[in-house]
Short mmCIF file of C-alpha atoms and ligand atoms in Angstrom, two decimals:
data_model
loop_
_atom_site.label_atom_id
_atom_site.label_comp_id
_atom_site.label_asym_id
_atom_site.label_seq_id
_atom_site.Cartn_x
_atom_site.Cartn_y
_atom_site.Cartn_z
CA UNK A 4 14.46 -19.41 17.98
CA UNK A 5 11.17 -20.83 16.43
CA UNK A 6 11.15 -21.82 12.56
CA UNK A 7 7.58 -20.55 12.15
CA UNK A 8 7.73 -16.26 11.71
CA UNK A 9 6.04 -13.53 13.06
CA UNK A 10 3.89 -13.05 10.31
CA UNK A 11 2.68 -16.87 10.34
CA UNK A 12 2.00 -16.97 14.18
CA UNK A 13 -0.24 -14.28 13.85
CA UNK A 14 -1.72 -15.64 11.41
CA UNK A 15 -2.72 -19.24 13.50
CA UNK A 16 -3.74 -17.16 16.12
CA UNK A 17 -5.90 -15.07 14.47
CA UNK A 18 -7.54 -18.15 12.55
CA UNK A 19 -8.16 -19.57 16.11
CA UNK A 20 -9.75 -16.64 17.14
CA UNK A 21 -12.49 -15.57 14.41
CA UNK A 22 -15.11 -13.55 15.52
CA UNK A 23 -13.61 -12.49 19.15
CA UNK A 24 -11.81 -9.28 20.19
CA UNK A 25 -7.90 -9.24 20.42
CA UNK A 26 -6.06 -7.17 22.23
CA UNK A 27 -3.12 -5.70 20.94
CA UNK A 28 -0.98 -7.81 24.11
CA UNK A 29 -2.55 -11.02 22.63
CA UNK A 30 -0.83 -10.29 19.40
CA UNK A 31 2.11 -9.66 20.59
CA UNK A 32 2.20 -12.67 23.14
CA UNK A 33 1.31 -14.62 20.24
CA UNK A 34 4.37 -13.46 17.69
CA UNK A 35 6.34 -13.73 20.65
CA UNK A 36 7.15 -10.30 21.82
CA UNK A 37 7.30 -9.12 18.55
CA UNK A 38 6.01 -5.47 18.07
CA UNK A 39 5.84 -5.56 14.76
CA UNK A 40 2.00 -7.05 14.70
CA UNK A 41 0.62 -3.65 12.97
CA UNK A 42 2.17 -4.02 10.21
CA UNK A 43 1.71 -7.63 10.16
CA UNK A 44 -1.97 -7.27 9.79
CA UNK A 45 -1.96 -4.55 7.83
CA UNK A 46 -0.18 -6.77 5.35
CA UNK A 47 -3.00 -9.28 6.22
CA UNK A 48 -5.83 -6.94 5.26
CA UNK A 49 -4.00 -5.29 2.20
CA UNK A 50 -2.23 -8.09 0.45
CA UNK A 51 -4.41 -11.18 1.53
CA UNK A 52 -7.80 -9.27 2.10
CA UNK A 53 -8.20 -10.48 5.82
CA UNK A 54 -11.28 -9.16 6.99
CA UNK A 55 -9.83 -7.59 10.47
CA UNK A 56 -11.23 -4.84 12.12
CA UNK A 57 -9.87 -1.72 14.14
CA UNK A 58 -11.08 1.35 16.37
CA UNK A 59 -10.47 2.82 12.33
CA UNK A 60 -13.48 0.81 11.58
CA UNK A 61 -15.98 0.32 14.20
CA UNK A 62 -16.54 2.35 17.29
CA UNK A 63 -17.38 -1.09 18.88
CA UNK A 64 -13.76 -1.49 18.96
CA UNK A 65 -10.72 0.30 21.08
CA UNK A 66 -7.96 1.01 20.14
CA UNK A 67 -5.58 -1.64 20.01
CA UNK A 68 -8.24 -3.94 20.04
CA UNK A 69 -9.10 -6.32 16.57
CA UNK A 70 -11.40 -8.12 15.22
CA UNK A 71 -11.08 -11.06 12.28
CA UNK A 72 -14.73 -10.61 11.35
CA UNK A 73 -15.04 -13.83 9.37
CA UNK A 74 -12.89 -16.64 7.82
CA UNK A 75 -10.72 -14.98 5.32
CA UNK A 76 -10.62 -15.75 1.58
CA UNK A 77 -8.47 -18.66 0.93
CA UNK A 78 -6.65 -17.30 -1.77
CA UNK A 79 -7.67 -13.38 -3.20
CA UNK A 80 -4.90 -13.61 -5.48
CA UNK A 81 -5.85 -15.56 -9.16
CA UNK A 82 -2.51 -16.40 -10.97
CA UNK A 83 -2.27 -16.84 -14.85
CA UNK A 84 -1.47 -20.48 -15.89
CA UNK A 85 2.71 -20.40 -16.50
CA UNK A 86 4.42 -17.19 -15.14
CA UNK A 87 6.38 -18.56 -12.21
CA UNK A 88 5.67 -17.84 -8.67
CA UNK A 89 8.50 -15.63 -8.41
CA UNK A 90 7.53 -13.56 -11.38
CA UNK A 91 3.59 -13.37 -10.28
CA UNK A 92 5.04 -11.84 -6.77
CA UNK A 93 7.06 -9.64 -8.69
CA UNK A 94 4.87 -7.78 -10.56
CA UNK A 95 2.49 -7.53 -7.39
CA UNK A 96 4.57 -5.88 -5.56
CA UNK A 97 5.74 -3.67 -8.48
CA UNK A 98 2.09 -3.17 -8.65
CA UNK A 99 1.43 -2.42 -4.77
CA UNK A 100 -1.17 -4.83 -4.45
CA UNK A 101 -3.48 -2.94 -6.59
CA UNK A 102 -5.46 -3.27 -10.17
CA UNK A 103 -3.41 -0.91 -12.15
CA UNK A 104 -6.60 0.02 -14.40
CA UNK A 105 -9.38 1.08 -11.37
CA UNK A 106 -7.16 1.27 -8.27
CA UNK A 107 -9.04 -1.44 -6.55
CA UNK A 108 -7.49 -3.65 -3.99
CA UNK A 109 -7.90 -7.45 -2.49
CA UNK A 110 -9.64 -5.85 0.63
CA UNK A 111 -12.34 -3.99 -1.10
CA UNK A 112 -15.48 -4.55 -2.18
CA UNK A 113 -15.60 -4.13 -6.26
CA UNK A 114 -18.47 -1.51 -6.06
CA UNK A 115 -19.79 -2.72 -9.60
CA UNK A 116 -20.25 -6.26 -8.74
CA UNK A 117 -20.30 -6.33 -5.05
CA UNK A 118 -17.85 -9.21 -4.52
CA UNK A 119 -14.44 -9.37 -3.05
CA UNK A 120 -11.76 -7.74 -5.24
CA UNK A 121 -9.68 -10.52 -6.78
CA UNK A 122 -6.05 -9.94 -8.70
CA UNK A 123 -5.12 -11.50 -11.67
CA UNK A 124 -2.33 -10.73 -14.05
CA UNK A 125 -3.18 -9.28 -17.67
CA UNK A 126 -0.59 -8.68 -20.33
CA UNK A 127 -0.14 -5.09 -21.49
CA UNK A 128 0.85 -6.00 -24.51
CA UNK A 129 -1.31 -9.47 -25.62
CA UNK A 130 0.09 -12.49 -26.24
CA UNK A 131 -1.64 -12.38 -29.51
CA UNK A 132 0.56 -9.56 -30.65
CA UNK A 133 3.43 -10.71 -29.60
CA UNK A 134 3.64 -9.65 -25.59
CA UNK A 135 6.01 -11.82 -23.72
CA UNK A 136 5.15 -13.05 -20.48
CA UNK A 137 8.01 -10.96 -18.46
CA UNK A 138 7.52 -8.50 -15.53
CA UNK A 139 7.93 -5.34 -18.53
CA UNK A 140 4.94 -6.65 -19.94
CA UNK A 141 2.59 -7.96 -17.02
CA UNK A 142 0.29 -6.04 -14.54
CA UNK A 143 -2.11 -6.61 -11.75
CA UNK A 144 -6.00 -6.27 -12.74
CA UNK A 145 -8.85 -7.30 -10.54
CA UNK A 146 -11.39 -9.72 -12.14
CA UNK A 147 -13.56 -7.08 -14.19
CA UNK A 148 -10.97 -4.67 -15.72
CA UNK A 149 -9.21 -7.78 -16.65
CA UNK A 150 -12.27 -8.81 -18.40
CA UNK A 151 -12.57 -5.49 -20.05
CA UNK A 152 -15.78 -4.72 -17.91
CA UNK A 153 -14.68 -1.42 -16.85
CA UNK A 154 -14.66 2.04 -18.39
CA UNK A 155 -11.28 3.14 -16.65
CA UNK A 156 -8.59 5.12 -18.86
CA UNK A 157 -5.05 3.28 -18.33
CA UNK A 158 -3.82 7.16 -17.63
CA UNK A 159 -2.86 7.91 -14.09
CA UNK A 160 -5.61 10.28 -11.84
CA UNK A 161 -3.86 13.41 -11.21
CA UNK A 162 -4.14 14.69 -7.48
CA UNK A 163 -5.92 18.01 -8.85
CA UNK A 164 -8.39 15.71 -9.97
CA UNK A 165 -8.33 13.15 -6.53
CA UNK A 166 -8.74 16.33 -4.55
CA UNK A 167 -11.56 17.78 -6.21
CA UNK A 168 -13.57 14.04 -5.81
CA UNK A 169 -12.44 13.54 -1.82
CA UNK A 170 -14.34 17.41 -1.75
CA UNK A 171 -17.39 16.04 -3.64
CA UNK A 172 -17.37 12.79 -1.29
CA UNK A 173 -19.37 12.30 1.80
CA UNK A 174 -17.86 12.70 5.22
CA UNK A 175 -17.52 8.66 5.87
CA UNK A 176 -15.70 8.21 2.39
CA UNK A 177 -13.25 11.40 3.56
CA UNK A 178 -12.79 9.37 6.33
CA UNK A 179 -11.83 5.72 4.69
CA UNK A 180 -9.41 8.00 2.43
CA UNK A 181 -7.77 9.85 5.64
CA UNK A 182 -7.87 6.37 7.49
CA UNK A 183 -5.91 5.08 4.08
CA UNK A 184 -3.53 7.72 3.42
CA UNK A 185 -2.60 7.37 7.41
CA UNK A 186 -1.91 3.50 7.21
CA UNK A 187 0.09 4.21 3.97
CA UNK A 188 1.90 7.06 5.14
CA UNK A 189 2.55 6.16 8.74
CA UNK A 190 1.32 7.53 12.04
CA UNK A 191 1.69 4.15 13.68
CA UNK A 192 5.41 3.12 12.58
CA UNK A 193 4.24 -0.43 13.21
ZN1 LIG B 25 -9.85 -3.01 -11.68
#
């Protein structure tokens, strides 16, 4: 048994093979038989940001076929100076990943500036007024709602109101959201 996980051989591999087509055997050659790669780079592209394409994306591409489009961002999360590594993880994953103001996540593209989302950890309550720095108190933000940039509510969408935008939306946005809800949701089991 090799040291060096799933996760982290796919990883090398895909690093060594930027800009060419994979096919899903490749993957699994490379993580040693493992046939857990799916979720592996769905992990990739939703925690890390990795720009990887599938068939989901591009009709250039087949299915099982993927495609790291560029050198991914070396780090897409930004951690606040003292909360421990453990707690910063924490609250991510409490968080899913995803700026708790605007629902943004490290693989999109912030519509308002046009950059890479980026994560960073904002107090609820500020440290000014007495917020601790403890997972109760801490949530992810992306780089402009932490700044205060945004004009988001902190109140959760309701899905009368998500519906009634996916109608409004063009047929390629219905599509990213039915691509999304099917990676969330399953389909694949990967
Ligand atoms: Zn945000």
């Amino acid at each position: 048994m090799s040291r060096v996980g799933a996760k982290e051989k796919i990883r090398q591999f895909l690093l060594a093979n930027i800009g060419r087509v994979i096919e899903s055997r490749e993957l699994e050659t490379a993580a040693d038989g493992a046939v857990q790669y799916s979720r592996r780079l769905r992990e990739l592209r939703e925690q890390e940001g990795w720009p990887i394409l599938s068939h989901n994306d591009t009709t250039d591409l087949k299915p099982g076929q993927y495609l790291l489009k560029e050198r991914p961002p070396e780090k897409t999360v930004a951690f606040a100076r003292g909360i421990s590594a453990k707690l910063r993880a924490e609250v991510l994953d409490r968080n899913g990943f995803t700026c708790q103001m605007c629902g943004l996540t490290p693989g999109d593209i912030d519509p308002g500036t046009g950059r890479k989302v980026r994560l960073h950890l904002g107090h609820i309550k500020d440290k000014s007024l007495g917020g601790k720095e403890e997972l109760s108190n801490l949530r992810a933000l992306c780089s402009t709602c932490n700044q205060g940039a945004k004009n988001v509510t902190g109140e959760k969408p309701t899905g009368i109101w998500l519906l009634s935008q996916i109608r409004r939306a063009g047929q390629d946005e219905q599509r990213a959201v039915f691509d999304w809800l099917k990676t969330k949701f399953g389909g694949s089991g990967g």
